[in-house]
mmCIF file of C-alpha atoms in Angstrom:
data_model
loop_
_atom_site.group_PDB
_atom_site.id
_atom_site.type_symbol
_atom_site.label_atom_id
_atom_site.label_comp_id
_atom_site.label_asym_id
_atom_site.label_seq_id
_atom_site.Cartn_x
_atom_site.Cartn_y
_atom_site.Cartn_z
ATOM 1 C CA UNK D 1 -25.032 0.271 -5.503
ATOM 2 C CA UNK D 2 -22.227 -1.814 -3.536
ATOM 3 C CA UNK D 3 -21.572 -0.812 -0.212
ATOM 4 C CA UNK D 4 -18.268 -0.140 -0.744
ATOM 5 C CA UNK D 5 -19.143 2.816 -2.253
ATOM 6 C CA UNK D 6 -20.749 4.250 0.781
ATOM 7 C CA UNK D 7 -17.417 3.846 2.525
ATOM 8 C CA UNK D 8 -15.621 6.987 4.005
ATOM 9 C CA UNK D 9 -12.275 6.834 1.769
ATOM 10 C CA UNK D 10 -8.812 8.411 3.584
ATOM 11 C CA UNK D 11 -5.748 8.402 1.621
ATOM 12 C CA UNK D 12 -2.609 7.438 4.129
ATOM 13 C CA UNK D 13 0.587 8.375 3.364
ATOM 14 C CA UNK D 14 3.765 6.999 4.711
ATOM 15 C CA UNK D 15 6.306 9.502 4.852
ATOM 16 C CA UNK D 16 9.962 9.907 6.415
ATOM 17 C CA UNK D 17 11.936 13.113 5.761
ATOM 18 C CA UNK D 18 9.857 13.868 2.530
ATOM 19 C CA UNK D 19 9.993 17.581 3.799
ATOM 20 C CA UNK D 20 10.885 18.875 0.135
ATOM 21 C CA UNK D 21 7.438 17.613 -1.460
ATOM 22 C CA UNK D 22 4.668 16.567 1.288
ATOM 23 C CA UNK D 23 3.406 19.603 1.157
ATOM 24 C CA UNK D 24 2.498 19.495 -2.509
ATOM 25 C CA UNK D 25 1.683 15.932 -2.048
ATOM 26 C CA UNK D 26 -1.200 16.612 0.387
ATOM 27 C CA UNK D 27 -2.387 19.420 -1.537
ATOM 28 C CA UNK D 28 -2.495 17.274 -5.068
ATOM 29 C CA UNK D 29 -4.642 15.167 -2.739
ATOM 30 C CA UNK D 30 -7.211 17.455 -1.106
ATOM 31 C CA UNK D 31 -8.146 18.214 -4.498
ATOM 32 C CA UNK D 32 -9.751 14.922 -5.360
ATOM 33 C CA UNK D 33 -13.448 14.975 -4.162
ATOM 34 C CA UNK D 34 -14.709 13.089 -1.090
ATOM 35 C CA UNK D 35 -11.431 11.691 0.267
ATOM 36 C CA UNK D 36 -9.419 12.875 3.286
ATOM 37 C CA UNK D 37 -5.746 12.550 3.833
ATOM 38 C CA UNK D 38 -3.263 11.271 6.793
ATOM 39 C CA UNK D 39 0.245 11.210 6.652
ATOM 40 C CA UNK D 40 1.927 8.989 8.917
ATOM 41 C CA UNK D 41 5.402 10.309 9.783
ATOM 42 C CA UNK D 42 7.785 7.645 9.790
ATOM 43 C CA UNK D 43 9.933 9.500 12.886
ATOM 44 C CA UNK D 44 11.321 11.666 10.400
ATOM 45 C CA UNK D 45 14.022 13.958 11.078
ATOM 46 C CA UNK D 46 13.479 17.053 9.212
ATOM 47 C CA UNK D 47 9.844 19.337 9.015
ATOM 48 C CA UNK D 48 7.883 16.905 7.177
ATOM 49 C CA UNK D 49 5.101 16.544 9.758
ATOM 50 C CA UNK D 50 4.822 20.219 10.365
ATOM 51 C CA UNK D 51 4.692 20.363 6.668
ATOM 52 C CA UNK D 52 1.608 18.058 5.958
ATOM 53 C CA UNK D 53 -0.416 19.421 8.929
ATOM 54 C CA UNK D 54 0.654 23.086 6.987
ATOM 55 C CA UNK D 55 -0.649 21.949 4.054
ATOM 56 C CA UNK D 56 -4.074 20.551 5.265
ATOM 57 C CA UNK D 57 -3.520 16.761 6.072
ATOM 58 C CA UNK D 58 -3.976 15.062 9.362
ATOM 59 C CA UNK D 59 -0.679 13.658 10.606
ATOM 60 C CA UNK D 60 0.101 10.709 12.925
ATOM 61 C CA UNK D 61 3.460 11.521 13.859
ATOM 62 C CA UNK D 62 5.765 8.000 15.373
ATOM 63 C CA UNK D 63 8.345 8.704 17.999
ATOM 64 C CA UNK D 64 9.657 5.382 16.631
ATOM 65 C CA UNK D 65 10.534 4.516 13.453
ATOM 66 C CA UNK D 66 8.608 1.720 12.269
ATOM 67 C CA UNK D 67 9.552 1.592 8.259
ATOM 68 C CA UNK D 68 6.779 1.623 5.673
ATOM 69 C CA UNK D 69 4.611 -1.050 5.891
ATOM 70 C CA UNK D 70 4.901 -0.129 9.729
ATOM 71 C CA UNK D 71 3.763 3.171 9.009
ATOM 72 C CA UNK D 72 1.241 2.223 6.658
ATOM 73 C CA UNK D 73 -0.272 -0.042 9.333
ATOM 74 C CA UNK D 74 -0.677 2.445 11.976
ATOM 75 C CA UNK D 75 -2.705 4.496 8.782
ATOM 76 C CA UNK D 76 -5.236 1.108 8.449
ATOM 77 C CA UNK D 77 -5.477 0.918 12.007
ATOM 78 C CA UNK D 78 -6.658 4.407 12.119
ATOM 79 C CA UNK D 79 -8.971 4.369 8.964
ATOM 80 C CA UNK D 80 -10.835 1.085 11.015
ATOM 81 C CA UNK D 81 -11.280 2.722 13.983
ATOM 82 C CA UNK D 82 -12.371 5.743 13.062
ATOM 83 C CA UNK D 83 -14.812 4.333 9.993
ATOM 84 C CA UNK D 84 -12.847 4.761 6.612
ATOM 85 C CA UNK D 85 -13.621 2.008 4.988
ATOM 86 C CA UNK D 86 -11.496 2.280 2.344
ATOM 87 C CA UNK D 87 -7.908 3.133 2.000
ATOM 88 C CA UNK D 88 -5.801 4.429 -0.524
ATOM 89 C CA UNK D 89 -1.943 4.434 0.012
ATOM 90 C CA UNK D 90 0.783 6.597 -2.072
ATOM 91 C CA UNK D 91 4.248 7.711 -1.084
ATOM 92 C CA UNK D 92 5.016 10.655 0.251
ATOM 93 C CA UNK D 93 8.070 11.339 -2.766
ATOM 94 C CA UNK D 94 5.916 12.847 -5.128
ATOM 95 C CA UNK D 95 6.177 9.803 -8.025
ATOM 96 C CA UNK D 96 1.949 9.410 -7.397
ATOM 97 C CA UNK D 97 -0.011 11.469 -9.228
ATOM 98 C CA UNK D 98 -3.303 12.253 -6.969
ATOM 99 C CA UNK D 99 -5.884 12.798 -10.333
ATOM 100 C CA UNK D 100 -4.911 9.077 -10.715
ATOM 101 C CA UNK D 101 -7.308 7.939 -7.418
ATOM 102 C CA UNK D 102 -10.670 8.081 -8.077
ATOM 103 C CA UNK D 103 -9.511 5.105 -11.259
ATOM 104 C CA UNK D 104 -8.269 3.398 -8.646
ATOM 105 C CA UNK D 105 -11.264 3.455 -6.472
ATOM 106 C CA UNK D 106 -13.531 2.922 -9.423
ATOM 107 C CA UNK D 107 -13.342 -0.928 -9.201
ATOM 108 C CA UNK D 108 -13.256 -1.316 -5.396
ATOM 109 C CA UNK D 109 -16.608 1.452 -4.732
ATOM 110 C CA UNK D 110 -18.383 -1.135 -7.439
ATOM 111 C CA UNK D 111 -17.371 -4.145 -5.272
ATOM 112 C CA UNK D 112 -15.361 -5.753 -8.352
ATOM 113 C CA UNK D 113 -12.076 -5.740 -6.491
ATOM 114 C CA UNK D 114 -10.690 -5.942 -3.002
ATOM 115 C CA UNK D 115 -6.809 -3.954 -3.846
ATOM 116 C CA UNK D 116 -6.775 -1.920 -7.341
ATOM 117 C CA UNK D 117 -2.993 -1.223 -7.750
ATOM 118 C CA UNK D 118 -2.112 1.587 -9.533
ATOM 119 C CA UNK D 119 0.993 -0.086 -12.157
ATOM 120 C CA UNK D 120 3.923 1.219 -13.530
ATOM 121 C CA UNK D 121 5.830 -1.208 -15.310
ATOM 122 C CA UNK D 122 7.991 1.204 -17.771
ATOM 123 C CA UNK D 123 9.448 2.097 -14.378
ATOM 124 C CA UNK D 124 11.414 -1.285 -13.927
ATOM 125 C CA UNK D 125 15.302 -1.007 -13.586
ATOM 126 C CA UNK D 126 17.279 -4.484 -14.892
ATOM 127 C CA UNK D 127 17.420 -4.892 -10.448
ATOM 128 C CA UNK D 128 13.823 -4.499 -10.268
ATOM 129 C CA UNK D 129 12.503 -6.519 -13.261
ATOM 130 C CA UNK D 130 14.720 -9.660 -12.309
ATOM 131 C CA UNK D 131 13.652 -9.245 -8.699
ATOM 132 C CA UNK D 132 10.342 -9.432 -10.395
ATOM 133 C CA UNK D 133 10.596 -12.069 -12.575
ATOM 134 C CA UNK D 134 12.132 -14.170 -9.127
ATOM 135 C CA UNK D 135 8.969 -13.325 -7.270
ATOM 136 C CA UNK D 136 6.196 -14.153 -10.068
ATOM 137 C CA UNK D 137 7.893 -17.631 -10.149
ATOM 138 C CA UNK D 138 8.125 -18.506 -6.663
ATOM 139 C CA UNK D 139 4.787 -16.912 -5.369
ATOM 140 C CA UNK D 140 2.510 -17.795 -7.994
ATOM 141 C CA UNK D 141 0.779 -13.880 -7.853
ATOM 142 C CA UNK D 142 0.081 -12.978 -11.922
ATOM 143 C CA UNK D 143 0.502 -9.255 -11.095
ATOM 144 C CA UNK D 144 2.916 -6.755 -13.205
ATOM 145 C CA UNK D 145 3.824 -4.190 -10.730
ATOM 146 C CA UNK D 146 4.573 -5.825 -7.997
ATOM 147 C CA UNK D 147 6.204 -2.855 -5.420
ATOM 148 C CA UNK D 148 3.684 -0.091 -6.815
ATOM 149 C CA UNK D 149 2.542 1.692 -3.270
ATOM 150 C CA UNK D 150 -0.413 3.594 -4.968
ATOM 151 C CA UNK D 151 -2.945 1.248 -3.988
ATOM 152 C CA UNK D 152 -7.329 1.389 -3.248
ATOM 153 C CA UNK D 153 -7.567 -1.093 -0.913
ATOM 154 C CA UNK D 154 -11.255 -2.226 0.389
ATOM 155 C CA UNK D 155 -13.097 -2.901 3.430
ATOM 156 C CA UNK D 156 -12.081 -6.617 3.720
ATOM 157 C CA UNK D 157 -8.474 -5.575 3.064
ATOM 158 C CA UNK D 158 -8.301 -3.021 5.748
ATOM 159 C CA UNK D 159 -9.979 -4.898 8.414
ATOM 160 C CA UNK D 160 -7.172 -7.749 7.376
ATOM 161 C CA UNK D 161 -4.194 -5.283 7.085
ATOM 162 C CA UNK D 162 -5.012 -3.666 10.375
ATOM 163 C CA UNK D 163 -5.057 -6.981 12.175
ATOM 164 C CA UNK D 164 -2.224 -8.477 14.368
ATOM 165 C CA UNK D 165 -1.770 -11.280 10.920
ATOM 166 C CA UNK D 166 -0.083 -8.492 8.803
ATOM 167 C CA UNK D 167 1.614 -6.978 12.204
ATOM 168 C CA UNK D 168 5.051 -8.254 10.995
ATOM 169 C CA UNK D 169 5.490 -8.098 7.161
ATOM 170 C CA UNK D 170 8.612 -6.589 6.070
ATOM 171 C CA UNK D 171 8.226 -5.197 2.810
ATOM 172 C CA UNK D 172 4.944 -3.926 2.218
ATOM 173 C CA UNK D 173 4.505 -4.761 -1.445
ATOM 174 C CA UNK D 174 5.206 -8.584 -1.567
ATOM 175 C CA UNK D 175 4.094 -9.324 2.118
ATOM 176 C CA UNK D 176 0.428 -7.492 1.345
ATOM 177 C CA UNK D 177 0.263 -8.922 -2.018
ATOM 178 C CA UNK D 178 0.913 -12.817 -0.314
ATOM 179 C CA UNK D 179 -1.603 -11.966 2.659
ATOM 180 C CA UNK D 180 -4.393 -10.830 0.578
ATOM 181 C CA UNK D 181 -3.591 -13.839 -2.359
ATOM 182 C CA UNK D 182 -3.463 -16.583 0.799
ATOM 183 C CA UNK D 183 -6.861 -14.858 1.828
ATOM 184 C CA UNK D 184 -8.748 -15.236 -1.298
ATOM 185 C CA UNK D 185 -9.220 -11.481 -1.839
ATOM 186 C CA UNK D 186 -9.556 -10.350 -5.482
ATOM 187 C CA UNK D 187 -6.665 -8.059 -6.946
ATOM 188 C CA UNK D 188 -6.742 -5.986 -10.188
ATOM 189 C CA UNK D 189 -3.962 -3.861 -11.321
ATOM 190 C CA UNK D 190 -4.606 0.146 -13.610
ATOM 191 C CA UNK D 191 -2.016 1.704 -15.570
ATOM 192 C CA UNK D 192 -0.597 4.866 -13.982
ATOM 193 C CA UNK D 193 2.310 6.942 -14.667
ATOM 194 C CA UNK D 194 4.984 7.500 -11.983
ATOM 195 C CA UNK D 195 6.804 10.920 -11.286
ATOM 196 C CA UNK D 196 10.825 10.739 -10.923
ATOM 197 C CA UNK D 197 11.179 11.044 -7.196
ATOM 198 C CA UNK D 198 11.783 14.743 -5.926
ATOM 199 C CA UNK D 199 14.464 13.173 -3.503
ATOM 200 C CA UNK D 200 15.975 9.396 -1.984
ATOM 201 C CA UNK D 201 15.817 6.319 -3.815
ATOM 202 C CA UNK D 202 14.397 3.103 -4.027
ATOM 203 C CA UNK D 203 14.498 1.058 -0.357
ATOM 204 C CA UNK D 204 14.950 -2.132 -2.044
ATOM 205 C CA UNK D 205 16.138 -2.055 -6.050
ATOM 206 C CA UNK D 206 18.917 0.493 -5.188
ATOM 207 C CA UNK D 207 21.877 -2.280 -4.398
ATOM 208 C CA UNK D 208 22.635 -5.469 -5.408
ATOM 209 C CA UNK D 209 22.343 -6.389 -1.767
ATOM 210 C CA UNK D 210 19.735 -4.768 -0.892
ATOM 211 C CA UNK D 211 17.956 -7.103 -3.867
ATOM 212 C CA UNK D 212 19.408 -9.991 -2.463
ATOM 213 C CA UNK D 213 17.647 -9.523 0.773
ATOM 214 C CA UNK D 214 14.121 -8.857 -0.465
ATOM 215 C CA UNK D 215 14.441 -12.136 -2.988
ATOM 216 C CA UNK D 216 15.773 -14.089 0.113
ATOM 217 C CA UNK D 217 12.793 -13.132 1.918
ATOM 218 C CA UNK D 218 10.265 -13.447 -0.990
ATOM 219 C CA UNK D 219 11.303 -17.139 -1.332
ATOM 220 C CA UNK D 220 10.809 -17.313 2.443
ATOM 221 C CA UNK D 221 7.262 -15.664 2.156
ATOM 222 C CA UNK D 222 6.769 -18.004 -0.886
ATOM 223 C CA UNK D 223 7.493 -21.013 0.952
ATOM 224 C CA UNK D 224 5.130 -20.565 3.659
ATOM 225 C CA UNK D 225 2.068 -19.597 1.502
ATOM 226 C CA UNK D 226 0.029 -22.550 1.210
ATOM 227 C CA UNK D 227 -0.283 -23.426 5.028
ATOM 228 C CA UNK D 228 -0.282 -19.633 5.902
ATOM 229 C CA UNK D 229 -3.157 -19.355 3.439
ATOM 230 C CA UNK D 230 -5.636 -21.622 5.147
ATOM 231 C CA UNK D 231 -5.153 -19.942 7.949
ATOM 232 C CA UNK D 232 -5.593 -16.549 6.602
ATOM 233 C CA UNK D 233 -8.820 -17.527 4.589
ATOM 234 C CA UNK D 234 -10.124 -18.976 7.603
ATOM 235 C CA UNK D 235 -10.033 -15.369 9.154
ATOM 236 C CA UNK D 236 -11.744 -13.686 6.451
ATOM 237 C CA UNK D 237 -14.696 -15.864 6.069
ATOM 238 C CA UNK D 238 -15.355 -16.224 9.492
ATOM 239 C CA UNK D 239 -15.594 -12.281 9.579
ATOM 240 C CA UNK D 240 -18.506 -12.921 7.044
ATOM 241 C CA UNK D 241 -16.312 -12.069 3.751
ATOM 242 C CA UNK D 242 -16.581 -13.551 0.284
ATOM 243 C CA UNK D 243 -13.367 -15.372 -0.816
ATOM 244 C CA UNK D 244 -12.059 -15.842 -4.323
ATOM 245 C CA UNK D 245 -9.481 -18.365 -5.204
#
């Protein structure tokens, strides 16, 4: 049996003013055996914290707003330093269907995979699929979905996620997928469906400029990879992890 299996699993969701659907979020969760669930409320303006905690999750509630990956961060950081060894992230919209976790953690409790990422590629807008297409090219990462958030993330990732190298990524998707590529860590994706959100939109595919910002950025990210890497894969083995080109 791998180790990984042994792990304590918490399910961290990132949420800000998601007051209309946390609460049947967290309880979708807490029906999955053996995991536990904290939302991390993104300084939200509305009830969603009181919500959660209402519905049976631990909350971690910001007095600053620190966006998603932000948000998501201060969930790893928790999960390492209270012993969840593995993570699994969703949104807090309702588009993540909870009976879709334990596939997810299936390849990462048999120590086959560092991230399982739960993809949705029949969910791709003409913005979204060319942003995409932009981002396979430049970063070299052979993965379909690349902005899914319903992710299983392992013991290697979180101890690397929670650490001051992934302090500062902007978007969460791309910035996690480079960080754990650059660090040798082994990525699989599983088909999922994805719910219509219950409210908001997209933060990145829903303007043209908005678009234009997270390509300018991915070529940035892109750009820096190779150097980055060795310094990132340095980390993780010297922390007594197994790398994978």
């Amino acid at each position: 049996m791998s180790d990984n299996a042994r792990c304590p699993v918490i399910v961290v969701v990132p949420a800000r003013n998601e007051e209309a659907c946390i609460a049947e979020v967290v309880r979708g969760i807490l029906a999955v055996p053996g995991v536990e669930v904290m939302v991390v409320d993104d300084a939200s303006d509305d009830e969603t914290a009181a919500r959660a905690r209402g519905a049976g999750a631990g909350v971690l509630s910001l007095t600053l707003r620190l966006g998603a990956w932000g948000a998501l961060q201060t969930g790893m950081r928790y999960a390492q330093e209270n012993g969840y060894g593995v993570v699994v992230s969703m949104d807090g919209d309702g588009q993540h269907d909870p009976a879709d976790i334990p596939m997810l953690l299936a390849p990462v409790q048999a120590g086959e995979a560092d991230v399982v990422i739960g993809a949705c590629v029949e969910r791709g807008s003409l913005l979204r699929r060319f942003a995409w297409w932009l981002f396979r090219r430049v970063s070299g990462l052979r993965i379909r979905d690349l902005t899914s958030g319903f992710r299983a993330y392992g013991p290697r990732c979180v101890e690397l996620l929670a650490s001051s190298a992934a302090t500062l990524l902007d978007y969460q998707d791309m910035g996690v997928l480079l960080l754990l590529q650059n660090a040798g860590l082994t990525i699989v994706e599983r088909r999922v469906q994805m719910c219509p959100r219950a409210s908001g939109h997209s933060r990145v595919f829903h303007t043209w400029r908005a678009v234009a910002s997270y390509m300018a950025l991915s070529l940035v990210l892109s750009a820096t990879r190779t150097t980055y890497g060795s310094r990132v894969r340095g980390l993780v083995r010297s922390r007594g992890g197994r790398g994978q080109s």
